[in-house]
Coordinates of C-alpha atoms in Angstrom, one line a residue:
M1 CA 100.7 12.6 49.5
Q2 CA 98.4 9.6 49.5
R3 CA 96.1 11.5 51.9
R4 CA 95.9 14.5 49.6
N5 CA 95.0 12.5 46.6
A6 CA 92.4 10.1 47.9
H7 CA 89.5 9.9 50.3
I8 CA 89.0 6.9 52.6
A9 CA 85.7 5.1 52.4
Y10 CA 85.0 4.4 56.0
N11 CA 85.0 0.7 56.7
A12 CA 87.1 -1.1 59.3
R13 CA 87.9 -3.9 56.9
Q14 CA 88.3 -1.8 53.7
P15 CA 91.9 -0.9 52.9
R16 CA 91.4 0.6 49.5
L17 CA 91.3 4.3 49.2
Y18 CA 88.7 5.9 47.0
T19 CA 90.3 8.4 44.6
I20 CA 89.0 12.0 44.5
G21 CA 87.5 11.3 41.1
E22 CA 85.5 8.4 42.4
E23 CA 84.3 10.3 45.4
L24 CA 83.3 13.3 43.2
F25 CA 81.3 11.0 41.0
N26 CA 79.7 9.3 44.0
S27 CA 78.7 12.6 45.5
I28 CA 77.3 14.0 42.3
S29 CA 75.5 10.9 41.2
H30 CA 73.6 10.6 44.5
G31 CA 73.2 14.4 44.7
I32 CA 71.3 14.1 41.4
G33 CA 69.3 11.3 43.1
A34 CA 68.4 13.6 45.9
G35 CA 67.1 16.2 43.5
L36 CA 65.1 13.5 41.5
S37 CA 63.7 12.3 44.8
V38 CA 62.2 15.7 45.5
A39 CA 60.7 15.8 42.1
A40 CA 59.3 12.2 42.6
L41 CA 57.7 13.2 45.9
V42 CA 55.9 16.2 44.3
I43 CA 54.7 14.1 41.3
L44 CA 53.4 11.3 43.6
I45 CA 51.6 13.8 45.9
V46 CA 50.0 15.6 42.9
A47 CA 49.0 12.3 41.3
S48 CA 47.5 11.2 44.6
C49 CA 45.5 14.4 45.0
S50 CA 44.0 14.0 41.5
R51 CA 43.4 10.3 41.4
A52 CA 42.8 9.0 44.9
P53 CA 39.3 8.4 46.2
A54 CA 38.5 11.2 48.7
T55 CA 38.0 8.8 51.6
L56 CA 41.5 7.3 51.0
L57 CA 43.4 10.5 50.1
P58 CA 45.1 10.8 53.6
I59 CA 46.4 7.2 53.3
Y60 CA 47.7 7.9 49.7
I61 CA 49.4 11.0 50.9
V62 CA 51.1 9.3 53.8
A63 CA 52.2 6.3 51.8
V64 CA 53.8 8.2 48.9
S65 CA 55.3 10.8 51.3
L66 CA 57.1 8.1 53.3
F67 CA 58.4 6.7 50.0
G68 CA 59.6 10.0 48.6
S69 CA 61.0 11.2 51.9
A70 CA 62.9 8.0 52.4
L71 CA 64.3 8.3 48.9
F72 CA 65.5 11.8 49.5
L73 CA 67.0 10.8 52.9
M74 CA 69.0 8.0 51.5
Y75 CA 70.4 10.0 48.6
M76 CA 71.1 13.1 50.7
V77 CA 72.9 11.1 53.4
S78 CA 74.9 9.2 50.8
T79 CA 75.9 12.5 49.1
L80 CA 77.1 14.0 52.3
Y81 CA 78.9 10.9 53.3
H82 CA 80.9 10.8 50.1
A83 CA 81.5 14.5 50.2
L84 CA 83.0 14.5 53.7
T85 CA 86.7 14.1 54.5
P86 CA 87.6 10.6 55.8
Y87 CA 87.6 11.5 59.4
G88 CA 85.3 12.5 62.2
A89 CA 81.7 13.0 60.9
R90 CA 82.2 10.5 58.1
K91 CA 82.1 7.6 60.5
V92 CA 78.7 8.7 61.8
F93 CA 77.4 9.3 58.3
S94 CA 78.5 5.8 57.3
I95 CA 76.1 4.4 59.8
F96 CA 73.3 6.8 58.8
N97 CA 74.0 5.9 55.2
H98 CA 73.3 2.2 55.8
I99 CA 70.4 2.8 58.1
S100 CA 68.7 4.9 55.4
I101 CA 68.8 1.9 53.1
Y102 CA 66.7 -0.1 55.6
L103 CA 64.3 2.7 55.9
L104 CA 64.0 3.0 52.1
I105 CA 63.3 -0.7 51.7
A106 CA 60.4 -0.4 54.1
A107 CA 59.2 2.8 52.6
S108 CA 59.3 1.4 49.1
Y109 CA 56.7 -1.2 49.9
T110 CA 54.5 1.1 52.0
P111 CA 52.4 2.4 49.1
F112 CA 51.8 -1.2 47.9
A113 CA 50.8 -2.3 51.4
L114 CA 48.5 0.6 52.2
I115 CA 47.1 1.5 48.8
K116 CA 46.9 -1.8 46.9
V117 CA 46.6 -4.4 49.6
G118 CA 44.8 -2.3 52.2
G119 CA 42.8 -3.6 55.0
V120 CA 44.2 -5.6 57.9
A121 CA 46.7 -7.5 55.6
G122 CA 48.0 -4.2 54.3
W123 CA 48.6 -2.8 57.8
W124 CA 50.3 -6.0 58.9
I125 CA 52.7 -5.8 55.9
F126 CA 53.3 -2.2 56.8
G127 CA 54.0 -2.9 60.4
I128 CA 56.3 -5.9 59.8
A129 CA 58.3 -4.0 57.2
W130 CA 58.9 -1.0 59.4
G131 CA 59.5 -3.2 62.4
L132 CA 62.2 -5.1 60.5
A133 CA 63.7 -1.8 59.3
L134 CA 63.9 -0.6 62.9
V135 CA 65.5 -3.9 64.2
C136 CA 68.0 -4.0 61.3
S137 CA 68.9 -0.3 61.8
I138 CA 69.7 -1.0 65.5
L139 CA 71.7 -4.1 64.7
Y140 CA 73.7 -2.2 62.1
S141 CA 74.4 0.7 64.5
V142 CA 76.0 -1.9 66.9
F143 CA 77.6 -4.5 64.6
G144 CA 77.4 -3.1 61.0
A145 CA 81.1 -2.2 60.5
R146 CA 82.1 -5.7 61.5
M147 CA 79.4 -7.5 59.5
R148 CA 79.6 -6.0 56.1
M149 CA 78.7 -9.1 54.1
Q150 CA 75.8 -9.9 56.4
S151 CA 74.4 -6.4 56.2
V152 CA 74.4 -6.5 52.4
L153 CA 72.7 -9.9 52.4
S154 CA 70.1 -8.5 54.8
Y155 CA 69.3 -5.7 52.3
V156 CA 68.7 -8.2 49.5
V157 CA 66.7 -10.6 51.7
F158 CA 64.6 -7.8 53.2
G159 CA 63.8 -6.3 49.9
W160 CA 62.9 -9.5 48.0
L161 CA 60.9 -10.8 51.0
F162 CA 58.3 -8.2 50.6
V163 CA 58.3 -8.6 46.8
A164 CA 57.5 -12.3 47.4
V165 CA 54.8 -11.4 49.9
L166 CA 53.1 -9.0 47.5
T167 CA 53.2 -11.4 44.6
L168 CA 52.1 -14.5 46.5
L169 CA 49.0 -12.9 48.0
K170 CA 45.9 -15.0 47.1
D171 CA 44.3 -12.1 45.2
N172 CA 47.4 -10.3 43.7
P173 CA 46.4 -6.6 43.5
L174 CA 49.3 -5.6 41.3
S175 CA 49.1 -5.3 37.5
S176 CA 51.7 -6.9 35.2
T177 CA 53.1 -3.5 34.4
C178 CA 53.5 -2.7 38.1
L179 CA 55.1 -6.1 38.8
A180 CA 57.5 -5.6 35.9
F181 CA 58.7 -2.3 37.5
V182 CA 58.9 -3.9 40.9
F183 CA 61.0 -6.9 39.8
S184 CA 63.2 -4.7 37.5
G185 CA 63.9 -2.3 40.3
G186 CA 64.7 -5.1 42.7
T187 CA 67.0 -6.7 40.2
A188 CA 68.8 -3.4 39.7
Y189 CA 69.3 -3.0 43.4
T190 CA 70.6 -6.6 43.7
V191 CA 73.0 -6.3 40.8
G192 CA 74.2 -3.1 42.4
C193 CA 75.0 -4.9 45.6
L194 CA 77.3 -7.2 43.7
F195 CA 79.4 -4.2 42.6
Y196 CA 79.3 -2.8 46.1
L197 CA 81.0 -6.0 47.4
M198 CA 83.7 -5.6 44.7
R199 CA 85.1 -2.4 46.3
K200 CA 88.8 -3.4 45.9
Y201 CA 88.3 -2.6 42.2
K202 CA 88.3 1.0 41.0
W203 CA 84.9 2.6 40.1
T204 CA 82.8 -0.4 41.2
H205 CA 81.2 1.7 44.0
S206 CA 80.4 4.3 41.4
I207 CA 78.7 1.6 39.2
F208 CA 76.8 0.5 42.3
H209 CA 75.5 4.1 42.6
L210 CA 74.2 4.0 39.0
F211 CA 72.3 0.7 39.7
V212 CA 70.8 2.2 42.8
L213 CA 69.6 5.2 40.8
A214 CA 68.1 2.8 38.2
G215 CA 66.3 0.8 40.9
S216 CA 64.9 3.9 42.5
I217 CA 63.6 5.2 39.2
L218 CA 61.9 1.9 38.4
H219 CA 60.3 1.7 41.8
F220 CA 59.1 5.3 41.4
F221 CA 57.2 4.2 38.3
A222 CA 55.9 1.2 40.1
V223 CA 54.4 3.4 42.8
L224 CA 53.1 5.9 40.3
S225 CA 51.3 3.0 38.4
I226 CA 49.2 2.1 41.5
I227 CA 47.9 5.6 42.2

């Protein structure tokens, strides 16, 4: 009976069962996020084509495409993960789900590195961000299910590290409006992580999904503001 009325959120140390209602909300909320990600990608590409200097247009397109694609990937994988039954493929999608978060963090700061910082410094930030995303993804693939708290902490540190780098540059290229969007988005993601860690309470994971959506929307406007 218990198996018929609940889905299991795959985690070796997580005993609580998600109810069907929770999983339905989780799937729908991030399904909406996937749809919004496609719209965001189109808007950013169109904005780049109309606003970017001709010589820099390829960089703009690559930067915003990485951001929009990573958004879509993260939301689509999350949607499929929560929609699957708690056996077989769900374990694999759990790993993909967390890896996609690292990729999104790197992709979120790619437009700032390549468009606003630019030059050698911008490419260094870009390279380090994606290098860290790759290393963290490999580590999670091997140890993630046994290091849940550490993996969440790594998301927060990884994300805020690059916010600090961007804001502490000698000649800060970001406007106050852009910084407000960046900080607000980072705060939404961070608060969401707190709810993610409270998974023994009902609906906290669903609340986490809402904060993730809010963070993504705020970072979309941050990227749009620099084009």
